[in-house]
Short mmCIF file of C-alpha atoms in Angstrom, two decimals:
data_model
loop_
_atom_site.label_atom_id
_atom_site.label_comp_id
_atom_site.label_asym_id
_atom_site.label_seq_id
_atom_site.Cartn_x
_atom_site.Cartn_y
_atom_site.Cartn_z
CA ASP C 1 -34.19 25.35 25.58
CA THR C 2 -34.61 28.21 27.74
CA ALA C 3 -37.87 27.20 30.80
CA VAL C 4 -39.27 30.51 31.01
CA SER C 5 -38.58 34.03 28.12
CA GLN C 6 -39.64 36.85 27.69
CA THR C 7 -39.35 39.54 25.00
CA PRO C 8 -37.60 41.46 24.35
CA LYS C 9 -35.23 41.37 26.55
CA TYR C 10 -35.11 45.29 26.38
CA LEU C 11 -37.43 47.68 25.02
CA VAL C 12 -36.95 51.59 25.11
CA THR C 13 -40.40 53.54 23.75
CA GLN C 14 -42.20 57.72 24.13
CA MET C 15 -44.72 58.04 26.79
CA GLY C 16 -47.57 57.71 26.00
CA ASN C 17 -47.59 54.55 23.60
CA ASP C 18 -48.87 50.96 23.51
CA LYS C 19 -46.59 47.96 24.17
CA SER C 20 -46.67 44.76 24.94
CA ILE C 21 -44.24 42.33 26.70
CA LYS C 22 -44.58 38.59 25.44
CA CYS C 23 -43.01 35.30 27.65
CA GLU C 24 -43.24 31.48 27.46
CA GLN C 25 -42.07 28.94 28.96
CA ASN C 26 -41.97 24.96 27.46
CA LEU C 27 -42.16 23.56 31.39
CA GLY C 28 -45.50 22.59 31.07
CA HIS C 29 -46.89 24.83 34.06
CA ASP C 30 -50.42 25.52 34.90
CA THR C 31 -49.84 28.63 36.60
CA MET C 32 -47.36 31.92 35.19
CA TYR C 33 -47.19 34.53 36.53
CA TRP C 34 -46.14 38.30 35.65
CA TYR C 35 -43.83 40.39 38.85
CA LYS C 36 -42.63 44.29 38.72
CA GLN C 37 -39.06 44.96 40.08
CA ASP C 38 -38.97 48.75 40.54
CA SER C 39 -35.91 51.60 40.59
CA LYS C 40 -35.90 49.89 44.36
CA LYS C 41 -35.09 46.70 43.43
CA PHE C 42 -38.07 45.81 44.92
CA LEU C 43 -39.89 42.73 43.15
CA LYS C 44 -43.64 42.67 43.45
CA ILE C 45 -46.25 40.44 42.24
CA MET C 46 -49.02 42.50 39.46
CA PHE C 47 -50.82 39.14 38.16
CA SER C 48 -51.06 35.52 37.82
CA TYR C 49 -53.08 33.15 35.47
CA ASN C 50 -53.89 29.29 36.08
CA ASN C 51 -54.80 27.27 33.14
CA LYS C 52 -55.70 30.72 31.90
CA GLU C 53 -57.60 31.91 34.09
CA LEU C 54 -57.10 35.12 36.61
CA ILE C 55 -56.52 34.27 40.16
CA ILE C 56 -54.55 36.98 41.02
CA ASN C 57 -55.16 40.58 40.53
CA GLU C 58 -52.59 43.20 42.42
CA THR C 59 -53.86 46.19 42.30
CA VAL C 60 -52.51 48.14 39.01
CA PRO C 61 -53.68 50.53 36.72
CA ASN C 62 -56.29 49.15 34.12
CA ARG C 63 -53.59 50.21 31.78
CA PHE C 64 -52.10 46.80 32.18
CA SER C 65 -53.91 44.05 30.69
CA PRO C 66 -52.54 40.18 30.52
CA LYS C 67 -53.53 38.14 28.28
CA SER C 68 -52.60 33.95 27.88
CA PRO C 69 -53.62 32.55 24.59
CA ASP C 70 -53.16 29.19 26.30
CA LYS C 71 -51.10 28.25 29.23
CA ALA C 72 -47.32 28.24 28.13
CA HIS C 73 -48.43 31.64 27.60
CA LEU C 74 -49.06 35.07 29.24
CA ASN C 75 -47.97 37.81 27.34
CA LEU C 76 -48.30 41.90 29.12
CA HIS C 77 -49.87 44.78 27.39
CA ILE C 78 -49.81 48.87 28.22
CA ASN C 79 -51.52 50.98 27.06
CA SER C 80 -50.66 54.71 27.50
CA LEU C 81 -47.22 54.11 28.84
CA GLU C 82 -45.92 56.06 32.11
CA LEU C 83 -42.34 57.47 32.82
CA GLY C 84 -43.39 54.88 36.26
CA ASP C 85 -43.77 52.16 34.01
CA SER C 86 -39.89 51.77 33.64
CA ALA C 87 -39.12 49.12 35.09
CA VAL C 88 -37.75 46.09 34.80
CA TYR C 89 -40.87 42.34 34.29
CA PHE C 90 -39.77 39.29 34.80
CA CYS C 91 -42.83 36.58 34.17
CA ALA C 92 -43.07 33.62 35.87
CA SER C 93 -44.06 29.97 35.64
CA SER C 94 -45.11 27.34 38.90
CA GLN C 95 -46.95 23.58 38.41
CA GLY C 96 -49.54 24.86 40.05
CA THR C 97 -50.33 27.12 43.07
CA GLY C 98 -49.06 24.22 46.83
CA GLU C 99 -46.40 25.30 48.90
CA ALA C 100 -43.96 23.63 47.44
CA GLN C 101 -43.74 24.78 43.77
CA PRO C 102 -40.94 27.27 43.64
CA GLN C 103 -41.74 29.93 40.88
CA HIS C 104 -39.30 29.92 37.93
CA PHE C 105 -38.54 32.98 35.73
CA GLY C 106 -37.51 34.72 32.79
CA ASP C 107 -34.68 36.77 32.40
CA GLY C 108 -36.70 39.71 32.60
CA THR C 109 -37.69 43.02 30.04
CA ARG C 110 -36.37 46.33 30.80
CA LEU C 111 -39.10 48.83 29.83
CA SER C 112 -37.05 51.98 29.69
CA ILE C 113 -40.14 55.31 28.93
CA LEU C 114 -38.77 58.41 27.38
CA ASP B 1 -45.26 48.35 53.81
CA GLN B 2 -42.88 46.06 53.75
CA GLN B 3 -44.00 43.09 55.12
CA VAL B 4 -40.41 41.42 54.44
CA LYS B 5 -37.62 43.04 55.04
CA GLN B 6 -33.48 42.10 54.33
CA ASN B 7 -32.11 44.75 56.17
CA SER B 8 -28.62 44.18 54.65
CA PRO B 9 -28.53 45.62 51.44
CA SER B 10 -24.86 44.19 50.89
CA LEU B 11 -22.28 41.49 52.53
CA SER B 12 -19.13 41.14 51.70
CA VAL B 13 -16.89 37.44 52.84
CA GLN B 14 -14.71 35.34 52.19
CA GLU B 15 -13.96 31.99 50.02
CA GLY B 16 -14.54 29.76 51.78
CA ARG B 17 -15.70 31.36 54.88
CA ILE B 18 -19.61 30.88 55.67
CA SER B 19 -22.77 33.47 54.45
CA ILE B 20 -25.09 34.78 56.74
CA LEU B 21 -28.21 36.14 54.90
CA ASN B 22 -31.11 37.79 57.18
CA CYS B 23 -34.86 38.08 56.99
CA ASP B 24 -37.21 39.28 58.83
CA TYR B 25 -41.14 39.33 58.50
CA THR B 26 -44.25 41.20 59.88
CA ASN B 27 -47.32 39.20 58.83
CA SER B 28 -47.74 36.01 60.93
CA MET B 29 -50.01 34.23 58.06
CA PHE B 30 -46.89 33.66 56.51
CA ASP B 31 -46.36 29.52 55.93
CA TYR B 32 -43.82 29.30 53.44
CA PHE B 33 -40.33 30.73 52.78
CA LEU B 34 -38.54 30.76 50.10
CA TRP B 35 -34.65 31.80 48.58
CA TYR B 36 -33.97 33.06 45.29
CA LYS B 37 -30.39 33.78 43.77
CA LYS B 38 -30.11 36.01 40.83
CA TYR B 39 -27.61 37.47 38.58
CA PRO B 40 -27.80 40.32 37.22
CA ALA B 41 -29.49 40.48 33.77
CA GLU B 42 -31.12 37.17 34.64
CA GLY B 43 -33.97 36.49 36.21
CA PRO B 44 -34.30 35.05 39.99
CA THR B 45 -33.37 30.98 40.54
CA PHE B 46 -34.72 29.15 43.32
CA LEU B 47 -32.56 28.18 45.87
CA ILE B 48 -34.16 26.55 49.16
CA SER B 49 -36.99 26.56 50.84
CA ILE B 50 -39.10 26.06 54.44
CA SER B 51 -42.51 25.48 55.33
CA SER B 52 -43.19 26.88 59.12
CA ILE B 53 -43.27 23.79 60.64
CA LYS B 54 -40.40 23.22 60.27
CA ASP B 55 -37.30 25.50 62.03
CA LYS B 56 -34.36 24.13 59.62
CA ASN B 57 -33.92 23.03 56.03
CA GLU B 58 -30.84 22.22 54.77
CA ASP B 59 -29.13 21.21 50.63
CA GLY B 60 -25.85 20.74 50.16
CA ARG B 61 -24.01 24.26 51.02
CA PHE B 62 -27.37 25.95 52.07
CA THR B 63 -29.52 25.61 55.30
CA VAL B 64 -32.50 28.46 55.92
CA PHE B 65 -33.26 28.70 59.58
CA LEU B 66 -36.71 30.32 60.79
CA ASN B 67 -37.43 31.48 64.07
CA LYS B 68 -41.51 32.19 63.78
CA SER B 69 -41.11 33.81 67.75
CA ALA B 70 -38.85 35.82 66.08
CA LYS B 71 -40.21 36.07 62.27
CA HIS B 72 -37.19 35.94 61.42
CA LEU B 73 -35.06 33.88 58.79
CA SER B 74 -31.79 33.46 57.30
CA LEU B 75 -29.68 31.95 54.88
CA HIS B 76 -26.21 30.11 55.37
CA ILE B 77 -23.66 29.24 52.81
CA VAL B 78 -21.00 27.52 53.79
CA PRO B 79 -18.66 27.10 52.53
CA SER B 80 -19.12 30.48 50.38
CA GLN B 81 -17.30 29.85 46.59
CA PRO B 82 -17.26 33.02 44.23
CA GLY B 83 -19.48 31.67 41.99
CA ASP B 84 -22.22 32.46 44.93
CA SER B 85 -21.20 36.77 44.45
CA ALA B 86 -24.76 36.98 43.78
CA VAL B 87 -28.46 39.12 45.05
CA TYR B 88 -30.30 36.83 46.98
CA PHE B 89 -34.19 37.15 47.44
CA CYS B 90 -35.51 35.98 50.76
CA ALA B 91 -39.82 35.44 49.81
CA ALA B 92 -42.75 34.61 51.12
CA LYS B 93 -46.10 33.64 50.59
CA TYR B 94 -49.01 31.85 52.52
CA GLY B 95 -52.01 29.80 52.09
CA ALA B 96 -54.82 31.80 51.79
CA ALA B 97 -53.25 33.85 49.16
CA GLY B 98 -52.28 30.66 46.23
CA ASN B 99 -48.89 31.32 44.98
CA LYS B 100 -48.39 35.26 45.53
CA LEU B 101 -44.55 35.67 46.61
CA THR B 102 -44.36 38.63 48.93
CA PHE B 103 -40.23 39.45 48.31
CA GLY B 104 -37.64 41.22 50.19
CA GLY B 105 -35.18 44.00 48.88
CA GLY B 106 -32.27 41.79 48.30
CA THR B 107 -28.46 41.32 49.89
CA ARG B 108 -25.87 41.96 47.69
CA VAL B 109 -23.56 39.37 48.03
CA LEU B 110 -19.45 39.39 47.43
CA VAL B 111 -17.35 35.81 47.59
CA LYS B 112 -13.74 37.40 47.71
CA PRO B 113 -10.82 34.44 46.23
#
């Protein structure tokens, strides 16, 4: 019973396509996140939702659009994929945003743009 | 603009010995620090954290030390075990930014039997 699950695990697609990555957590958390790990292995936050409301929106191209249908799900839709979008995308969740609330991560989605 | 830096990309240590991982930060507003451990093809797993009002936090074999004046923290693993072989990420946050974590680039630890 995976706590934070992402699908798909691998995604290979052509430049210019539109794709979505799904994330679900069964921890009962109310806050969810998307991170991008680039080729240099840095993990950088992209978005965060608390109870379906956007609370963190880093400088991310507007081709990236998160959608939270309920507090257990946070999906990431990417339009017009570019070569630079190739990365590993991690979803995470936490109970609230207080300092003692560590984030729990999914196993990542490796996105490769051809 | 790397606000959190892990200057050692890798570390090799003998089983049973101490592993010391270092992390430096530049943003004096950071008030909470975390260490995550990551195995290949898995997501980061929370390990231990420390608030800026403390200088040490211990949990079993893991101890984190914080030196605020030097903007430096370290993670000690004693004794190191082969299962500790992984990439370790240092992360920092501050209250006004909510739960936004800023990560370092990671240190790959190899524990040799």
